[in-house]
PDB file of C-alpha atoms and ligand atoms in Angstrom:
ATOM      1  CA  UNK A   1     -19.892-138.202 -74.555  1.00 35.00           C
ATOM      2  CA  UNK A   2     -17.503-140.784 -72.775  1.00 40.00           C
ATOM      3  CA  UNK A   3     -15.182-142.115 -75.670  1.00 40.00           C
ATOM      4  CA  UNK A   4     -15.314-145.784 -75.709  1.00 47.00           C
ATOM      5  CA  UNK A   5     -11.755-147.918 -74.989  1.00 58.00           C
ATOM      6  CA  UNK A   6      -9.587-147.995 -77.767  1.00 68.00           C
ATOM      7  CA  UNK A   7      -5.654-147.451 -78.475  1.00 84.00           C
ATOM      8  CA  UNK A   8      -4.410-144.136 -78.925  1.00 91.00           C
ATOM      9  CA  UNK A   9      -2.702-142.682 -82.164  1.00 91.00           C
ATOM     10  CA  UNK A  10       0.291-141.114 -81.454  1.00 92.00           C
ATOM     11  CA  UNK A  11      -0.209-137.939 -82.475  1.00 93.00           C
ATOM     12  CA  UNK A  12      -3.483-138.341 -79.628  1.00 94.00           C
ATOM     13  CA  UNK A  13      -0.848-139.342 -76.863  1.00 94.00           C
ATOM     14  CA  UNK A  14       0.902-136.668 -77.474  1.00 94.00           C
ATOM     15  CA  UNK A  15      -1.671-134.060 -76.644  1.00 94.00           C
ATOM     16  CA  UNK A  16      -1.989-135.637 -72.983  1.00 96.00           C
ATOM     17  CA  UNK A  17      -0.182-133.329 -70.486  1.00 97.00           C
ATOM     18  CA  UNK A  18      -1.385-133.536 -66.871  1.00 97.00           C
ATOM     19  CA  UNK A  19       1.644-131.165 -66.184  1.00 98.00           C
ATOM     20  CA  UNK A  20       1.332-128.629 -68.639  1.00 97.00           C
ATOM     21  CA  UNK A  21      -2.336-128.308 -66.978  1.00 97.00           C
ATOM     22  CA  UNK A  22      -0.735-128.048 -64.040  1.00 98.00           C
ATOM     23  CA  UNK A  23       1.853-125.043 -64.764  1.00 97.00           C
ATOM     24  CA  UNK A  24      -0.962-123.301 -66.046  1.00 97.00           C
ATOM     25  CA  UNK A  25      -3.173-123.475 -63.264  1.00 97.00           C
ATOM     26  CA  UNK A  26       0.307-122.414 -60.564  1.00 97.00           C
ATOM     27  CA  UNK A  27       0.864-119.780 -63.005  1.00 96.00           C
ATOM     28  CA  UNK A  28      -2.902-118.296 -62.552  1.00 96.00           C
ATOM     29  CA  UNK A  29      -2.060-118.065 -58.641  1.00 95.00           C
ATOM     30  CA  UNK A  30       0.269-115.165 -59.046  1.00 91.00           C
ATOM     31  CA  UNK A  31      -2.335-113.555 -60.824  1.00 91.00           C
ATOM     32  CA  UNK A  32      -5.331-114.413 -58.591  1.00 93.00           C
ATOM     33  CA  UNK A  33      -4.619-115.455 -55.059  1.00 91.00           C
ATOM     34  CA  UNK A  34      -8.591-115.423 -54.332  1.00 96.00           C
ATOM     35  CA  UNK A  35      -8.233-118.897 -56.792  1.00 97.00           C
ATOM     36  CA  UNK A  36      -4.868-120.203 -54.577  1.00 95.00           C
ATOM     37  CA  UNK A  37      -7.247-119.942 -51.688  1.00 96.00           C
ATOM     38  CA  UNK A  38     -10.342-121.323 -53.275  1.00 97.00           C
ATOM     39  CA  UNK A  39      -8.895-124.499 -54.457  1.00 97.00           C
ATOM     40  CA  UNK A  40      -7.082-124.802 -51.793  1.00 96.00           C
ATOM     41  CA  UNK A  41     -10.483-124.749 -49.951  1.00 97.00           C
ATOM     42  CA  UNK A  42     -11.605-126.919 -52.198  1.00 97.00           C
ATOM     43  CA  UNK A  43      -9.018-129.834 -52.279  1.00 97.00           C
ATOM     44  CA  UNK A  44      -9.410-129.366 -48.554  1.00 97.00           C
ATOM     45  CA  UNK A  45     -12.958-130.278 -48.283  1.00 97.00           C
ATOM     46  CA  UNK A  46     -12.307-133.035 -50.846  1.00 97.00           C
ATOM     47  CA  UNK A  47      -9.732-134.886 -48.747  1.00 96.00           C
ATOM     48  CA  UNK A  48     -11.987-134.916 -45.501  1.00 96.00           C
ATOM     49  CA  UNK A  49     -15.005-136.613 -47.987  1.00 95.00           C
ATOM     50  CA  UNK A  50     -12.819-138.972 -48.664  1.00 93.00           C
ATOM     51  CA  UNK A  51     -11.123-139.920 -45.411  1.00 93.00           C
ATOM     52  CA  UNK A  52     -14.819-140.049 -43.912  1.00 93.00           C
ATOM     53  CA  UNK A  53     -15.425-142.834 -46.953  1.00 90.00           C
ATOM     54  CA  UNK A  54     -12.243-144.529 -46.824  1.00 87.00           C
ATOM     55  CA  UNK A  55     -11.580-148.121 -46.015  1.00 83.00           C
ATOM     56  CA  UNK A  56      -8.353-150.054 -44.390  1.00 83.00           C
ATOM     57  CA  UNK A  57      -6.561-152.137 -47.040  1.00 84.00           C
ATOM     58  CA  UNK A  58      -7.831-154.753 -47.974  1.00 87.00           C
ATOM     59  CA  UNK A  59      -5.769-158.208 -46.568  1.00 88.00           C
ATOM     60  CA  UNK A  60      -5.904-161.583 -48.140  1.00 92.00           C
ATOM     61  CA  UNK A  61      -5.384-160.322 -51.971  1.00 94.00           C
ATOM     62  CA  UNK A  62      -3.256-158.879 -53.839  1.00 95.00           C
ATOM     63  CA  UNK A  63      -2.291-155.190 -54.543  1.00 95.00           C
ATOM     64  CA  UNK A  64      -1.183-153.748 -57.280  1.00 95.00           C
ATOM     65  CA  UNK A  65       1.658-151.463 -55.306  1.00 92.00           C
ATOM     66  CA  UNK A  66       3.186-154.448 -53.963  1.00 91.00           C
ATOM     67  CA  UNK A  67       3.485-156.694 -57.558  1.00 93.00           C
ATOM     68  CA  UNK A  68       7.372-155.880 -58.779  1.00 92.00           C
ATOM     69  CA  UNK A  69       6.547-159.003 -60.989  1.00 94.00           C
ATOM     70  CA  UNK A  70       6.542-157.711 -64.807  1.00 94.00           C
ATOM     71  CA  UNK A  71      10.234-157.473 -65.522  1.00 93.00           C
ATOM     72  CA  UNK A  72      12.553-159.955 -66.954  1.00 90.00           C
ATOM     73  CA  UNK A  73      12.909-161.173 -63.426  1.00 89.00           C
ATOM     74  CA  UNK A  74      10.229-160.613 -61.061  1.00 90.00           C
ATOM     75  CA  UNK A  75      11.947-158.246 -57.770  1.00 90.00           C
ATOM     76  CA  UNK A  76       9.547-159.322 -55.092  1.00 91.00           C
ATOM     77  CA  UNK A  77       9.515-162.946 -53.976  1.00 93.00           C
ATOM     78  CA  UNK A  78       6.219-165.331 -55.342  1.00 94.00           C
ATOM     79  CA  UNK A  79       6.290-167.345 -51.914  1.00 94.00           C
ATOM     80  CA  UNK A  80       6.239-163.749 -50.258  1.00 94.00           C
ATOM     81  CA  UNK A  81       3.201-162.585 -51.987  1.00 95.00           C
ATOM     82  CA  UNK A  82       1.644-166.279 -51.127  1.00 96.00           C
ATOM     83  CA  UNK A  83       2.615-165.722 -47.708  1.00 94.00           C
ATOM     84  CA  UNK A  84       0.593-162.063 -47.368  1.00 93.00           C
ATOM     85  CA  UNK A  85      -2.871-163.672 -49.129  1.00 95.00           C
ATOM     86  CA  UNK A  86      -2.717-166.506 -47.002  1.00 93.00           C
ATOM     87  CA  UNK A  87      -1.877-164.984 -43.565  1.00 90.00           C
ATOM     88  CA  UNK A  88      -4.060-161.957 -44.860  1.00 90.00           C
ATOM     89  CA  UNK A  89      -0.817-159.746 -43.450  1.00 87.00           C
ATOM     90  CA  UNK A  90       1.136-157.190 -45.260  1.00 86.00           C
ATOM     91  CA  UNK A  91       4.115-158.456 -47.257  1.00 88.00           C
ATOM     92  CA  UNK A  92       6.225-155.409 -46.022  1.00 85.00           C
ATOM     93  CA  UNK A  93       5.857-156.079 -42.060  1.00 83.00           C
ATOM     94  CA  UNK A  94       5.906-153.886 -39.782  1.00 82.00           C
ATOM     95  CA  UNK A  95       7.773-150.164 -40.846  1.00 85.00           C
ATOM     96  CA  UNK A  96       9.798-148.047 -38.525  1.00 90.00           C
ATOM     97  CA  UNK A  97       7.903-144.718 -37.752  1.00 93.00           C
ATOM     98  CA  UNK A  98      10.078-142.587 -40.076  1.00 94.00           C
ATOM     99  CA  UNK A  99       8.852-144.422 -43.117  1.00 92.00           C
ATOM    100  CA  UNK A 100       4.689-144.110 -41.494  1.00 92.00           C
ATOM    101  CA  UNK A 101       5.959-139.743 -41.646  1.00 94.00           C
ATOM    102  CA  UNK A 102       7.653-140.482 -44.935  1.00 92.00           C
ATOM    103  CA  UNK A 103       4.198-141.994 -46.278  1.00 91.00           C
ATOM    104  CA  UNK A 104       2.321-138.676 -45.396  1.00 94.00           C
ATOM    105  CA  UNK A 105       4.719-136.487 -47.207  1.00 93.00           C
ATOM    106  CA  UNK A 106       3.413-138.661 -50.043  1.00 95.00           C
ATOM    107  CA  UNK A 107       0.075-138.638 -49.205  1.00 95.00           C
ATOM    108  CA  UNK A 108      -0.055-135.262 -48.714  1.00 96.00           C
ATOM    109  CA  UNK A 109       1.281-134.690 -52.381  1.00 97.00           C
ATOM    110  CA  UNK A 110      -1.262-137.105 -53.887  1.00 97.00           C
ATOM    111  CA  UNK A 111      -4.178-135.392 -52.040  1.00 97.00           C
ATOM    112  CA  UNK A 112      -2.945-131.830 -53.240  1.00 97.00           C
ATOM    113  CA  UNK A 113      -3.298-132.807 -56.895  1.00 98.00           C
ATOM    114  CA  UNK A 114      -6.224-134.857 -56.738  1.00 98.00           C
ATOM    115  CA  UNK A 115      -7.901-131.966 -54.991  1.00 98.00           C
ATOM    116  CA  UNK A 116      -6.418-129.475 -57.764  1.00 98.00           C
ATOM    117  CA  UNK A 117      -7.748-131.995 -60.618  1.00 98.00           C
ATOM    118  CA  UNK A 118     -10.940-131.765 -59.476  1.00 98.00           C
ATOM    119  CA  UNK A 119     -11.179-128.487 -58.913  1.00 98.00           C
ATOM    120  CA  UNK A 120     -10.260-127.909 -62.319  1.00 97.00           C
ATOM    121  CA  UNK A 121     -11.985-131.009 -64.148  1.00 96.00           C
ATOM    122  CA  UNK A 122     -14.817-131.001 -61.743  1.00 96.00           C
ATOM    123  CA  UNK A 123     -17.068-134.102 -62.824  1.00 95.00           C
ATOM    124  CA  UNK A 124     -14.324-135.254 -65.182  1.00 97.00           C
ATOM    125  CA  UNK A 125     -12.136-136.100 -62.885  1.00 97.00           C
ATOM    126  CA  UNK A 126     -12.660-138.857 -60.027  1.00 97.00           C
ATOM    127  CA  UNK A 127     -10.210-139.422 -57.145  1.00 96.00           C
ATOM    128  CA  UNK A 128      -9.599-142.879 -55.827  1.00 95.00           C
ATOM    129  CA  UNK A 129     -11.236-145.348 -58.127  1.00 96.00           C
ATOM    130  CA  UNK A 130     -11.659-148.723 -57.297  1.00 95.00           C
ATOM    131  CA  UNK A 131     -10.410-151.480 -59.565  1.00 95.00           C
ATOM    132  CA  UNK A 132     -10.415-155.057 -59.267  1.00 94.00           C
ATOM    133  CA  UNK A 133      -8.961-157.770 -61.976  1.00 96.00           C
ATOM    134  CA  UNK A 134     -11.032-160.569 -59.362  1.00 96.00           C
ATOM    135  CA  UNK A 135      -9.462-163.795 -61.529  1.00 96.00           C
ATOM    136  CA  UNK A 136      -6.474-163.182 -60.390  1.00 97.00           C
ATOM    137  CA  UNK A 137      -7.335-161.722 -56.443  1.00 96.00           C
ATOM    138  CA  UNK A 138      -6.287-158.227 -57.368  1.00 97.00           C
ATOM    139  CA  UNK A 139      -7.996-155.707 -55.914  1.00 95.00           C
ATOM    140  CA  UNK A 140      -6.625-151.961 -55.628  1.00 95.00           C
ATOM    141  CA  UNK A 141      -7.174-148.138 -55.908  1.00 95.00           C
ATOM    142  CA  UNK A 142      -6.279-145.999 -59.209  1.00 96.00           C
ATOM    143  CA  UNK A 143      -5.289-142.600 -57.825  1.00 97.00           C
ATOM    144  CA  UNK A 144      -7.312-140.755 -60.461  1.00 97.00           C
ATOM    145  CA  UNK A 145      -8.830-141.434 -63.951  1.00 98.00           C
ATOM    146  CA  UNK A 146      -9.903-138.170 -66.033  1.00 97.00           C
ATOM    147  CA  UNK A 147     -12.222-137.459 -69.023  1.00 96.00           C
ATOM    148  CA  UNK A 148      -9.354-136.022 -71.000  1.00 95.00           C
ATOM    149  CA  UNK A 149     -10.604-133.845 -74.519  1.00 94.00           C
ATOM    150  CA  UNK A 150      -8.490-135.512 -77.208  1.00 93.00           C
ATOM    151  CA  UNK A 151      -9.561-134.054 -80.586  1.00 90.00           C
ATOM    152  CA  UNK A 152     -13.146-133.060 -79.382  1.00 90.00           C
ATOM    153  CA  UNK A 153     -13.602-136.274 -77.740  1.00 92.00           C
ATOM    154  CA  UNK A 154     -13.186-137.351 -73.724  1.00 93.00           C
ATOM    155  CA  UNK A 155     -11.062-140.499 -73.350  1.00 94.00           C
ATOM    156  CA  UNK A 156     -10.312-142.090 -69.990  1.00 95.00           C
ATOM    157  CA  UNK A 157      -6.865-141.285 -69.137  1.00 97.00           C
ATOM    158  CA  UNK A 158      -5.424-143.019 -65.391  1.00 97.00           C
ATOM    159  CA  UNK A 159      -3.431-140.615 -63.316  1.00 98.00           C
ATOM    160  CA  UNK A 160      -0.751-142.261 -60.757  1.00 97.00           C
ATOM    161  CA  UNK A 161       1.060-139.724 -58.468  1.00 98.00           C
ATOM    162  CA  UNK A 162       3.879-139.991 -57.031  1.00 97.00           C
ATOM    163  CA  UNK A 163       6.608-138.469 -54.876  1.00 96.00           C
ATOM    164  CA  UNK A 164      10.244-139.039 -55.148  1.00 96.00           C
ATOM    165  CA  UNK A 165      13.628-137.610 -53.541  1.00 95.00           C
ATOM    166  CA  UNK A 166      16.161-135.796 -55.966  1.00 97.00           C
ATOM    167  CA  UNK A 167      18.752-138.434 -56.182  1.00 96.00           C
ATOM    168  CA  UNK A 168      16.085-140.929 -57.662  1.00 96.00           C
ATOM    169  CA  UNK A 169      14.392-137.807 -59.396  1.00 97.00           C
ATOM    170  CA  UNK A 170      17.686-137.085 -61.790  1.00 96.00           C
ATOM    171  CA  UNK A 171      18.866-140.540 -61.710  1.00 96.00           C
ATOM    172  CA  UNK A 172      15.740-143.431 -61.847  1.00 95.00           C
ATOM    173  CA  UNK A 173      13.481-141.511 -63.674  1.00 96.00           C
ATOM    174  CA  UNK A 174      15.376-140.032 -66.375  1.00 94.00           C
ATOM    175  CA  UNK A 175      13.096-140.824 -69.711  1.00 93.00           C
ATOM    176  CA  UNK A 176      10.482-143.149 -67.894  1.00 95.00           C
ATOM    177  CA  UNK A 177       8.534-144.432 -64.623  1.00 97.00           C
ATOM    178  CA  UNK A 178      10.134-146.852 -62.465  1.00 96.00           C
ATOM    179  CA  UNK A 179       9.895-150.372 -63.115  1.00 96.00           C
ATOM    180  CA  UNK A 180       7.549-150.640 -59.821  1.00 95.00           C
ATOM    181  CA  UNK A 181       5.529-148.000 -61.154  1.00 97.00           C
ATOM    182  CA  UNK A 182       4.673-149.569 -64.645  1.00 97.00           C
ATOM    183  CA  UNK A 183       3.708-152.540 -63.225  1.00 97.00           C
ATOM    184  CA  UNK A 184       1.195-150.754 -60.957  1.00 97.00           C
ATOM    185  CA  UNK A 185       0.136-148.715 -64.291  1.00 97.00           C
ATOM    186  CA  UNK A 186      -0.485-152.321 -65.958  1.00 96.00           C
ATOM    187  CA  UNK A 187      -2.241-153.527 -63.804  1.00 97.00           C
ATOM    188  CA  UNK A 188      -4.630-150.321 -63.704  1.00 97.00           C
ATOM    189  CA  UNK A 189      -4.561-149.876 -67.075  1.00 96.00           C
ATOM    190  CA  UNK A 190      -6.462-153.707 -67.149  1.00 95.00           C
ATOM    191  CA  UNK A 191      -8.266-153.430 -64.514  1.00 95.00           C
ATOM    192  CA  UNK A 192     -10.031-150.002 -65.478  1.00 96.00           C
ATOM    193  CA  UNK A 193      -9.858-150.383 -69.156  1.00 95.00           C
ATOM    194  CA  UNK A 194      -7.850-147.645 -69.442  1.00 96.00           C
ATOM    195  CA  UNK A 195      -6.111-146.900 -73.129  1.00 95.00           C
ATOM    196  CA  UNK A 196      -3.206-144.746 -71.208  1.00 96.00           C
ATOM    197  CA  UNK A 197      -1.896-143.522 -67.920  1.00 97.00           C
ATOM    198  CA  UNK A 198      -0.011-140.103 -66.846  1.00 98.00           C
ATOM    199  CA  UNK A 199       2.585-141.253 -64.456  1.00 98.00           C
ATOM    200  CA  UNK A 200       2.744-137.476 -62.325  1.00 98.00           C
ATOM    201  CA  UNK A 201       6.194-137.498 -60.081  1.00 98.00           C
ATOM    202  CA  UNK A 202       7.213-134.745 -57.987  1.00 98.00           C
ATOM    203  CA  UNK A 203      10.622-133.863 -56.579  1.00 97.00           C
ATOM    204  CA  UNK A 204      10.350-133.852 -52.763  1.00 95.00           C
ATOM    205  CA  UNK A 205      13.197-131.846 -52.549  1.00 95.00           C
ATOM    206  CA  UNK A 206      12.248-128.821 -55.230  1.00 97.00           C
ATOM    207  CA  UNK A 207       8.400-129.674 -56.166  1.00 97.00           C
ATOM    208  CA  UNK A 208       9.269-129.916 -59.723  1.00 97.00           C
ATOM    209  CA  UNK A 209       7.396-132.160 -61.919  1.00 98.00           C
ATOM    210  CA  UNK A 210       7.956-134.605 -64.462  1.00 98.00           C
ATOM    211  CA  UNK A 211       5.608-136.937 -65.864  1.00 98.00           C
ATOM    212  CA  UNK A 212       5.098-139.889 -68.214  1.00 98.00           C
ATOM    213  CA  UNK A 213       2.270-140.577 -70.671  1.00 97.00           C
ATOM    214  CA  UNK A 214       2.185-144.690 -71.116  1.00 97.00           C
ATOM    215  CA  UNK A 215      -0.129-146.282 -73.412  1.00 96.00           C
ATOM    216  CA  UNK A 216      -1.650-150.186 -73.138  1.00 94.00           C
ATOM    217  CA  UNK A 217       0.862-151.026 -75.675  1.00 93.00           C
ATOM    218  CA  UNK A 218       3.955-149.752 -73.865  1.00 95.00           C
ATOM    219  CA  UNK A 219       3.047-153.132 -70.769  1.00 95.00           C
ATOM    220  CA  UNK A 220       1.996-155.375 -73.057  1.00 93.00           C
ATOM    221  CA  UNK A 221       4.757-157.334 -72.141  1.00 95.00           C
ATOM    222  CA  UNK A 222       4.934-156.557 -68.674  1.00 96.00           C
ATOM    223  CA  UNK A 223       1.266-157.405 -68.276  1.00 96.00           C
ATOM    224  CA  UNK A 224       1.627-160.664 -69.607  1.00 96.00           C
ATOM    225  CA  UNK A 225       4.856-161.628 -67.075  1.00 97.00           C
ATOM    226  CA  UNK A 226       2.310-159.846 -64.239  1.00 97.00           C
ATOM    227  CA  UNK A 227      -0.290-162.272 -65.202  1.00 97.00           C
ATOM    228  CA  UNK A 228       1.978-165.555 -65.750  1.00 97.00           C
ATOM    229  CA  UNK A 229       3.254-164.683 -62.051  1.00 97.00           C
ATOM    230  CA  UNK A 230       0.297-163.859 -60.301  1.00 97.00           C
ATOM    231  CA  UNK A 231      -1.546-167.085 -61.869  1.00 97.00           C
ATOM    232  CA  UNK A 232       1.502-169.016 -60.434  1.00 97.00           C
ATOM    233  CA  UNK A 233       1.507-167.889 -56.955  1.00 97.00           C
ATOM    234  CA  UNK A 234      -2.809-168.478 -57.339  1.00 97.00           C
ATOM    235  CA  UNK A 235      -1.989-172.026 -58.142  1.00 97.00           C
ATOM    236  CA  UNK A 236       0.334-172.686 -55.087  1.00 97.00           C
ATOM    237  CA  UNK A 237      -2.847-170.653 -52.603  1.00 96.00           C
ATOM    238  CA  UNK A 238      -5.370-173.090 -54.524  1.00 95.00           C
ATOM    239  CA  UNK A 239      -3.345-176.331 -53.809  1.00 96.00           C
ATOM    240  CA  UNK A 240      -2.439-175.115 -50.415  1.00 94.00           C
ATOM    241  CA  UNK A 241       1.011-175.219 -51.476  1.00 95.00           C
ATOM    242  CA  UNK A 242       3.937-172.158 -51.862  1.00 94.00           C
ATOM    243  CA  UNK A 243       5.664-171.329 -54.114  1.00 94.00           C
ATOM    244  CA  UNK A 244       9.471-172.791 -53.841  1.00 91.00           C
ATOM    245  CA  UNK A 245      12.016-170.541 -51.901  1.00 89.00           C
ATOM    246  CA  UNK A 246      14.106-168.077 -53.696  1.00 82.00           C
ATOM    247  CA  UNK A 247      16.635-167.368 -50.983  1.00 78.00           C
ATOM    248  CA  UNK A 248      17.881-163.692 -51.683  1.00 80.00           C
ATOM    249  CA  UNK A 249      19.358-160.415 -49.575  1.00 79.00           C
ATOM    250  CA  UNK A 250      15.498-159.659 -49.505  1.00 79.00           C
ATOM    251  CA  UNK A 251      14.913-162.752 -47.605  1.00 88.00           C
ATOM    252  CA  UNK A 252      16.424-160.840 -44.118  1.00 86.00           C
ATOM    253  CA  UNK A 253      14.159-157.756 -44.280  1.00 86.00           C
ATOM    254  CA  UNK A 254      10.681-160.780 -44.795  1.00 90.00           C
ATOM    255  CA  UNK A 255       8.383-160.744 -42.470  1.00 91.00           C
ATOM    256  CA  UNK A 256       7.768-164.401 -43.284  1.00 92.00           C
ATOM    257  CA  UNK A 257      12.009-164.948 -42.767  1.00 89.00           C
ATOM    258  CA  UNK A 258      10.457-167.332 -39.669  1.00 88.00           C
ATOM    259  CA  UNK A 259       8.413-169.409 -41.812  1.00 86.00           C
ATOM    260  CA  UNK A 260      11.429-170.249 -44.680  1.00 86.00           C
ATOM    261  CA  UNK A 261      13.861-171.240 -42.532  1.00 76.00           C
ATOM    262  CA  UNK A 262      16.181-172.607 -43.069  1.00 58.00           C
ATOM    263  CA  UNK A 263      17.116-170.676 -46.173  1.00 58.00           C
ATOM    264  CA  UNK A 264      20.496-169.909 -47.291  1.00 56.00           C
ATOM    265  CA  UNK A 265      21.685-166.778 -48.944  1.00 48.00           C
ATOM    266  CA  UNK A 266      24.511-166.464 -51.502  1.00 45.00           C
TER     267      UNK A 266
HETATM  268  S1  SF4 B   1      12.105-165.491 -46.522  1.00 62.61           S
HETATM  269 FE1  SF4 B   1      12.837-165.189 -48.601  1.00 62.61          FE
HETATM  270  S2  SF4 B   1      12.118-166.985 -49.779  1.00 62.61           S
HETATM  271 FE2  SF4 B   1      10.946-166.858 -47.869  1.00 62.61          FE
HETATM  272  S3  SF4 B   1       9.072-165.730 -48.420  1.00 62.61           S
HETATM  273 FE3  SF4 B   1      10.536-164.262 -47.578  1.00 62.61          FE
HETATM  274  S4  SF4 B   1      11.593-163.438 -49.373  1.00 62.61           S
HETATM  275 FE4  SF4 B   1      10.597-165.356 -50.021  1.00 62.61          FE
END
C-alpha cells in the first residue's frame, strides 16, 4: 500500500539512500556481468519508450529549472521570466553548440539511472513525471518519484539527477544541493506532494556520487519566496504590465537585452 503524504521523522529520512542502492547494484556487476548487460538492455529499451512519448517544452509558462527565485535575493530577473511566458520563448536564448553536447552528457547520465531505477524498482519507480502547480503557470517534469520501503511502508520519495564537473563537485556541493537545485526540489516537492526528495549528483569527471536527502521542511522558506515571486511576475502578465528593470551583469547575456533598453549597468 501507497503511504499517504505526511512529514518524515528523522530517524525515517535517514534510511533514504538512492546511492547506497546504487553501490550495491555496481557492486553486483563484477559478480554477474549477464545483469550489467541486462539492465543495460533494459534502461536501453526504456529510454527509446520514452523518447517515442516525449513532448517539446512547453513555452508560455513557467519551469521549474529556470526559477532561481527562493533565496534571499532571487538570481534570475522577474521581468526576464515575464518576458519568456509572454513571448512563449526560452529565457536562456539561443546556446552555442558546445552547451546543446554538454546537455547530452547530462542527459545521458539521467537516462542511465532512471533506466537502472527501474530496473531495480520495477513498478515502484516511474521516470519522468509530470507535475503542474497550474495557479501559478508552472508546469514541469520530476525526473523520478519512487515507492521507497520506510519501516514496512512505501512513501513517495522525488529523485532529481544531476551531473556536475569536479571543481563545482568539491567546491558547490560540499554538505548540500545547489541553491538552483532546491528551488527546483520545492517546487516538485509541491507540485507532486512529495514529503522528500534525493538530490543524486554525479562527478562528470570521476562518476562518483553524492547525494542529498531534503525533506518539505528543509524549503519551507524557499517555497514561500518561490511563490511570493512567481505571484508577482503573474500579476505584471495579468495587467499586461512587467515587472520593473533590474539592470545587472546578467542583463548582457538576455535574450530580451533589445526589449529593456536602455538599461544601465553598475
Ligand atoms: S535585460 Fe536585464 S532587466 Fe531586462 S529582462 Fe533581461 S535581465 Fe531583466
Amino acid at each position: 500500500m501507497i503511504g499517504k503524504l505526511r512529514q518524515l521523522t528523522k530517524q525515517e529520512t535517514d534510511q533514504i539512500s538512492i546511492k547506497n542502492i546504487l553501490l550495491d547494484f555496481l557492486t553486483a556487476f563484477r559478480e554477474d556481468r549477464s545483469l550489467q548487460r541486462e539492465a543495460r538492455v533494459h534502461r536501453l529499451a526504456l529510454e527509446l519508450d520514452q523518447l517515442r512519448v516525449a513532448h517539446p517544452r512547453a513555452v508560455g509558462v513557467h519551469h521549474p529549472s529556470s526559477l532561481h527565485l527562493g533565496s534571499n535575493k532571487p538570481a534570475v530577473c522577474p521581468r526576464r521570466l515575464a518576458y519568456g511566458v509572454r513571448k512563449q520563448i526560452s529565457i536562456f536564448g539561443p546556446v552555442e553548440p558546445r552547451v546543446y553536447n554538454i546537455f547530452e552528457v547530462g542527459h545521458d547520465a539521467g537516462a542511465k539511472y532512471q533506466g537502472w531505477l527501474s530496473y531495480l524498482y520495477g513498478e515502484d519507480f516511474y521516470p519522468e513525471v509530470p507535475l503542474q502547480i497550474p495557479e501559478l503557470n508552472v508546469y514541469g517534469h520530476c525526473d523520478g518519484v519512487i515507492h521507497y520501503p520506510i519501516n514496512g511502508e512505501k512513501v513517495k520519495i522525488g529523485l532529481e539527477l544531476k551531473t556536475i564537473n569536479l571543481r563545482g563537485f568539491e567546491n558547490d556541493i560540499k554538505n548540500r544541493p545547489t541553491a538552483k537545485h532546491l528551488d527546483q526540489g520545492a517546487l516538485y516537492m509541491v507540485g507532486l506532494d512529495l514529503p522528500a526528495m534525493v538530490f543524486l549528483y554525479e562527478c562528470k569527471n570521476t562518476q562518483e556520487m553524492k547525494e542529498f536527502v531534503i525533506t518539505r521542511d528543509d524549503v519551507s522558506k524557499r517555497w514561500a519566496n518561490i511563490q511570493q515571486r512567481l505571484e508577482h511576475v503573474n500579476e505584471h502578465l495579468e495587467g499586461g504590465t512587467l515587472p520593473r528593470i533590474r539592470a545587472q551583469s546578467w542583463c548582457h547575456s538576455c535574450p530580451f537585452k533589445v526589449e529593456c533598453r536602455p538599461f544601465r549597468t553598475k
